[in-house]
PDB file of C-alpha atoms in Angstrom:
ATOM      1  CA  MET A  25      -0.121   0.189   0.150  1.00 46.00           C
ATOM      2  CA  LYS A  26       2.705   2.369   0.736  1.00 45.00           C
ATOM      3  CA  LEU A  27       4.533   1.682  -2.468  1.00 37.00           C
ATOM      4  CA  PHE A  28       1.172   2.526  -3.961  1.00 36.00           C
ATOM      5  CA  SER A  29       0.726   5.827  -2.467  1.00 39.00           C
ATOM      6  CA  VAL A  30       4.797   6.511  -3.673  1.00 35.00           C
ATOM      7  CA  LEU A  31       4.173   5.488  -6.982  1.00 34.00           C
ATOM      8  CA  ALA A  32       0.343   7.506  -6.546  1.00 36.00           C
ATOM      9  CA  ALA A  33       2.299  10.812  -6.005  1.00 38.00           C
ATOM     10  CA  ALA A  34       5.480   9.853  -8.157  1.00 36.00           C
ATOM     11  CA  ILE A  35       2.456   9.683 -11.243  1.00 38.00           C
ATOM     12  CA  ALA A  36       0.711  13.023  -9.757  1.00 41.00           C
ATOM     13  CA  VAL A  37       3.889  15.087  -9.860  1.00 42.00           C
ATOM     14  CA  THR A  38       5.142  13.904 -12.989  1.00 43.00           C
ATOM     15  CA  ALA A  39       1.969  14.697 -14.395  1.00 46.00           C
ATOM     16  CA  GLY A  40       1.728  17.973 -12.806  1.00 49.00           C
ATOM     17  CA  LEU A  41       5.250  18.981 -14.900  1.00 49.00           C
ATOM     18  CA  ALA A  42       3.926  17.938 -17.989  1.00 49.00           C
ATOM     19  CA  SER A  43       1.148  19.799 -17.733  1.00 50.00           C
ATOM     20  CA  ALA A  44       2.753  23.039 -17.071  1.00 71.00           C
ATOM     21  CA  GLN A  45       3.388  25.382 -19.680  1.00 90.00           C
ATOM     22  CA  THR A  46       7.404  26.596 -19.891  1.00 91.00           C
ATOM     23  CA  ILE A  47       7.492  30.018 -19.455  1.00 94.00           C
ATOM     24  CA  ARG A  48      11.009  31.790 -21.352  1.00 96.00           C
ATOM     25  CA  VAL A  49      12.643  34.624 -19.736  1.00 96.00           C
ATOM     26  CA  GLY A  50      15.414  36.707 -21.089  1.00 97.00           C
ATOM     27  CA  THR A  51      18.383  37.643 -19.409  1.00 96.00           C
ATOM     28  CA  PHE A  52      21.711  39.154 -20.350  1.00 96.00           C
ATOM     29  CA  HIS A  53      25.047  39.314 -19.594  1.00 95.00           C
ATOM     30  CA  GLN A  54      25.338  42.757 -17.655  1.00 96.00           C
ATOM     31  CA  PRO A  55      28.635  43.950 -18.113  1.00 96.00           C
ATOM     32  CA  SER A  56      28.363  43.032 -21.652  1.00 97.00           C
ATOM     33  CA  VAL A  57      25.030  45.564 -21.589  1.00 97.00           C
ATOM     34  CA  VAL A  58      26.810  48.021 -19.944  1.00 97.00           C
ATOM     35  CA  VAL A  59      29.831  48.328 -22.034  1.00 97.00           C
ATOM     36  CA  ALA A  60      27.879  48.688 -24.887  1.00 97.00           C
ATOM     37  CA  PHE A  61      25.311  50.993 -23.775  1.00 97.00           C
ATOM     38  CA  TYR A  62      28.292  53.301 -22.751  1.00 97.00           C
ATOM     39  CA  ARG A  63      29.954  52.954 -25.871  1.00 97.00           C
ATOM     40  CA  SER A  64      26.663  53.659 -28.039  1.00 97.00           C
ATOM     41  CA  PRO A  65      25.704  56.088 -30.136  1.00 96.00           C
ATOM     42  CA  LEU A  66      22.686  56.684 -27.590  1.00 94.00           C
ATOM     43  CA  TRP A  67      24.851  57.340 -24.992  1.00 96.00           C
ATOM     44  CA  ALA A  68      27.292  59.543 -27.346  1.00 95.00           C
ATOM     45  CA  ASP A  69      24.180  61.771 -27.889  1.00 95.00           C
ATOM     46  CA  VAL A  70      23.640  62.353 -24.583  1.00 93.00           C
ATOM     47  CA  ASN A  71      27.539  63.454 -23.787  1.00 93.00           C
ATOM     48  CA  LYS A  72      26.901  65.564 -27.088  1.00 95.00           C
ATOM     49  CA  ALA A  73      24.206  67.600 -25.806  1.00 94.00           C
ATOM     50  CA  LYS A  74      25.838  68.009 -22.442  1.00 92.00           C
ATOM     51  CA  LEU A  75      28.922  69.367 -23.812  1.00 92.00           C
ATOM     52  CA  ALA A  76      26.934  71.719 -25.772  1.00 94.00           C
ATOM     53  CA  GLU A  77      25.469  72.522 -22.874  1.00 92.00           C
ATOM     54  CA  MET A  78      28.893  73.034 -21.354  1.00 92.00           C
ATOM     55  CA  ASP A  79      30.350  75.208 -24.485  1.00 92.00           C
ATOM     56  CA  ALA A  80      27.287  77.917 -23.650  1.00 93.00           C
ATOM     57  CA  ALA A  81      28.224  77.617 -20.191  1.00 91.00           C
ATOM     58  CA  LYS A  82      31.309  78.544 -21.132  1.00 91.00           C
ATOM     59  CA  LYS A  83      30.881  81.488 -23.345  1.00 95.00           C
ATOM     60  CA  ALA A  84      28.115  82.648 -20.933  1.00 94.00           C
ATOM     61  CA  ASN A  85      30.340  83.039 -18.214  1.00 92.00           C
ATOM     62  CA  ASP A  86      28.184  80.825 -16.259  1.00 90.00           C
ATOM     63  CA  ALA A  87      30.799  79.178 -13.145  1.00 91.00           C
ATOM     64  CA  SER A  88      27.728  77.474 -11.925  1.00 92.00           C
ATOM     65  CA  LYS A  89      26.226  75.717 -14.640  1.00 90.00           C
ATOM     66  CA  VAL A  90      29.804  74.544 -15.645  1.00 88.00           C
ATOM     67  CA  GLN A  91      30.110  72.977 -12.303  1.00 94.00           C
ATOM     68  CA  GLU A  92      27.040  71.499 -12.484  1.00 93.00           C
ATOM     69  CA  LEU A  93      27.858  69.768 -15.651  1.00 92.00           C
ATOM     70  CA  GLU A  94      31.459  68.965 -14.626  1.00 92.00           C
ATOM     71  CA  ALA A  95      29.708  67.288 -11.458  1.00 94.00           C
ATOM     72  CA  TRP A  96      27.267  65.565 -14.060  1.00 94.00           C
ATOM     73  CA  GLY A  97      29.898  64.162 -15.972  1.00 92.00           C
ATOM     74  CA  ASN A  98      32.080  63.117 -12.977  1.00 94.00           C
ATOM     75  CA  THR A  99      28.902  61.336 -11.268  1.00 95.00           C
ATOM     76  CA  HIS A 100      28.159  59.648 -14.425  1.00 94.00           C
ATOM     77  CA  GLN A 101      31.697  58.165 -15.061  1.00 95.00           C
ATOM     78  CA  ASP A 102      31.692  56.974 -11.432  1.00 96.00           C
ATOM     79  CA  LEU A 103      28.348  55.295 -11.684  1.00 96.00           C
ATOM     80  CA  ALA A 104      29.493  53.454 -15.013  1.00 96.00           C
ATOM     81  CA  HIS A 105      32.653  52.294 -13.444  1.00 96.00           C
ATOM     82  CA  ARG A 106      30.568  50.946 -10.539  1.00 97.00           C
ATOM     83  CA  GLN A 107      27.903  49.532 -12.983  1.00 97.00           C
ATOM     84  CA  LEU A 108      30.649  47.476 -14.704  1.00 94.00           C
ATOM     85  CA  ALA A 109      32.056  46.193 -11.107  1.00 94.00           C
ATOM     86  CA  GLY A 110      28.269  45.319 -10.526  1.00 92.00           C
ATOM     87  CA  GLU A 111      28.464  47.752  -7.518  1.00 96.00           C
ATOM     88  CA  ALA A 112      25.653  49.757  -9.314  1.00 96.00           C
ATOM     89  CA  PRO A 113      22.387  49.427 -10.213  1.00 96.00           C
ATOM     90  CA  ILE A 114      21.840  49.696 -14.479  1.00 96.00           C
ATOM     91  CA  THR A 115      18.361  51.397 -14.062  1.00 95.00           C
ATOM     92  CA  ASN A 116      19.620  54.631 -16.061  1.00 96.00           C
ATOM     93  CA  ILE A 117      20.607  51.626 -18.965  1.00 97.00           C
ATOM     94  CA  LEU A 118      17.594  50.018 -18.576  1.00 96.00           C
ATOM     95  CA  GLU A 119      15.483  52.946 -18.894  1.00 95.00           C
ATOM     96  CA  ALA A 120      17.188  53.909 -21.928  1.00 96.00           C
ATOM     97  CA  LEU A 121      16.969  50.288 -23.344  1.00 96.00           C
ATOM     98  CA  SER A 122      13.199  50.048 -22.681  1.00 96.00           C
ATOM     99  CA  PRO A 123      11.521  51.440 -26.063  1.00 97.00           C
ATOM    100  CA  GLY A 124      13.531  48.491 -27.711  1.00 97.00           C
ATOM    101  CA  LEU A 125      12.394  45.887 -24.968  1.00 97.00           C
ATOM    102  CA  PRO A 126       9.100  44.866 -26.285  1.00 97.00           C
ATOM    103  CA  GLU A 127      10.776  43.888 -29.827  1.00 98.00           C
ATOM    104  CA  ILE A 128      13.523  42.111 -28.622  1.00 98.00           C
ATOM    105  CA  ALA A 129      11.506  39.836 -26.401  1.00 97.00           C
ATOM    106  CA  ARG A 130       9.566  39.106 -29.154  1.00 98.00           C
ATOM    107  CA  ARG A 131      12.247  38.499 -31.426  1.00 98.00           C
ATOM    108  CA  ALA A 132      13.750  36.384 -28.434  1.00 97.00           C
ATOM    109  CA  GLY A 133      10.217  35.079 -28.044  1.00 97.00           C
ATOM    110  CA  VAL A 134      10.234  35.890 -24.174  1.00 97.00           C
ATOM    111  CA  LYS A 135       7.582  37.155 -21.366  1.00 95.00           C
ATOM    112  CA  LEU A 136      10.235  39.141 -19.862  1.00 94.00           C
ATOM    113  CA  ILE A 137      13.889  40.465 -19.614  1.00 96.00           C
ATOM    114  CA  ALA A 138      15.795  40.661 -16.349  1.00 92.00           C
ATOM    115  CA  PRO A 139      19.707  40.384 -15.489  1.00 88.00           C
ATOM    116  CA  ASP A 140      19.826  37.440 -14.162  1.00 84.00           C
ATOM    117  CA  LEU A 141      17.476  35.150 -12.325  1.00 87.00           C
ATOM    118  CA  ALA A 142      18.975  33.796  -8.819  1.00 89.00           C
ATOM    119  CA  PHE A 143      16.423  30.797  -9.375  1.00 91.00           C
ATOM    120  CA  ALA A 144      14.142  29.317 -11.455  1.00 89.00           C
ATOM    121  CA  GLU A 145      11.773  26.059 -11.410  1.00 92.00           C
ATOM    122  CA  PRO A 146      12.413  23.882 -13.896  1.00 92.00           C
ATOM    123  CA  THR A 147       9.245  24.881 -15.946  1.00 93.00           C
ATOM    124  CA  VAL A 148      11.625  28.560 -16.966  1.00 94.00           C
ATOM    125  CA  GLN A 149      13.790  28.154 -19.755  1.00 95.00           C
ATOM    126  CA  THR A 150      16.366  31.204 -19.660  1.00 95.00           C
ATOM    127  CA  VAL A 151      17.290  32.811 -23.255  1.00 96.00           C
ATOM    128  CA  ASP A 152      20.320  34.980 -23.626  1.00 96.00           C
ATOM    129  CA  VAL A 153      18.862  38.243 -25.184  1.00 98.00           C
ATOM    130  CA  THR A 154      22.531  39.724 -24.493  1.00 97.00           C
ATOM    131  CA  ASP A 155      23.478  39.887 -28.626  1.00 97.00           C
ATOM    132  CA  LEU A 156      19.845  41.247 -29.484  1.00 98.00           C
ATOM    133  CA  LEU A 157      20.766  44.051 -26.642  1.00 98.00           C
ATOM    134  CA  LEU A 158      24.033  44.653 -28.528  1.00 98.00           C
ATOM    135  CA  GLU A 159      22.388  44.887 -31.710  1.00 97.00           C
ATOM    136  CA  TYR A 160      19.580  47.289 -30.316  1.00 98.00           C
ATOM    137  CA  LEU A 161      22.772  49.309 -29.047  1.00 97.00           C
ATOM    138  CA  LYS A 162      24.424  49.732 -32.311  1.00 97.00           C
ATOM    139  CA  ALA A 163      27.512  47.676 -30.505  1.00 97.00           C
ATOM    140  CA  ASP A 164      30.755  48.182 -33.152  1.00 97.00           C
ATOM    141  CA  ALA A 165      33.418  45.795 -33.769  1.00 97.00           C
ATOM    142  CA  ARG A 166      35.604  47.453 -31.032  1.00 97.00           C
ATOM    143  CA  THR A 167      32.425  47.137 -28.170  1.00 97.00           C
ATOM    144  CA  LEU A 168      31.671  43.150 -29.320  1.00 96.00           C
ATOM    145  CA  SER A 169      35.498  42.434 -28.946  1.00 96.00           C
ATOM    146  CA  ILE A 170      35.768  44.261 -25.660  1.00 95.00           C
ATOM    147  CA  VAL A 171      32.229  42.600 -24.956  1.00 95.00           C
ATOM    148  CA  HIS A 172      33.966  38.976 -26.155  1.00 94.00           C
ATOM    149  CA  ASP A 173      36.452  39.291 -23.893  1.00 93.00           C
ATOM    150  CA  LEU A 174      34.414  40.075 -21.153  1.00 90.00           C
ATOM    151  CA  ARG A 175      32.523  37.120 -21.686  1.00 89.00           C
ATOM    152  CA  LYS A 176      35.281  34.790 -21.340  1.00 87.00           C
ATOM    153  CA  ARG A 177      35.995  36.033 -17.942  1.00 80.00           C
TER     154      ARG A 177
END
């Protein structure tokens, strides 16, 4: 009787697993995306705008604006270093990527995209979407080479 109960329980669990739908989740190599973002045309456009502001502030002799923009630059440089080291969240990068995430998810056939999954049940299948994110960021050959080296580590 005990053996029958164990077998019945095993069959029930197996049937439950078989009927559970697989959920596909996109994950990505965070350091690669950090490098690609800060080397991207998207970030270059932000920097160009800040440099134009800096030039205008210098021409206007607006010392406080110059100081504010220099602080902005230093803060973002520090943030980029901490993000690459995994010591700071990549919220600003995810916000910049947000317009492209639905299309990336569609192309990858995933329901959501997350930097990493600490745990996933067997019904969760992870799909690496790093390359699609790099494509969205228009990663050039040099960036792809850097990313390739990072992913080896």
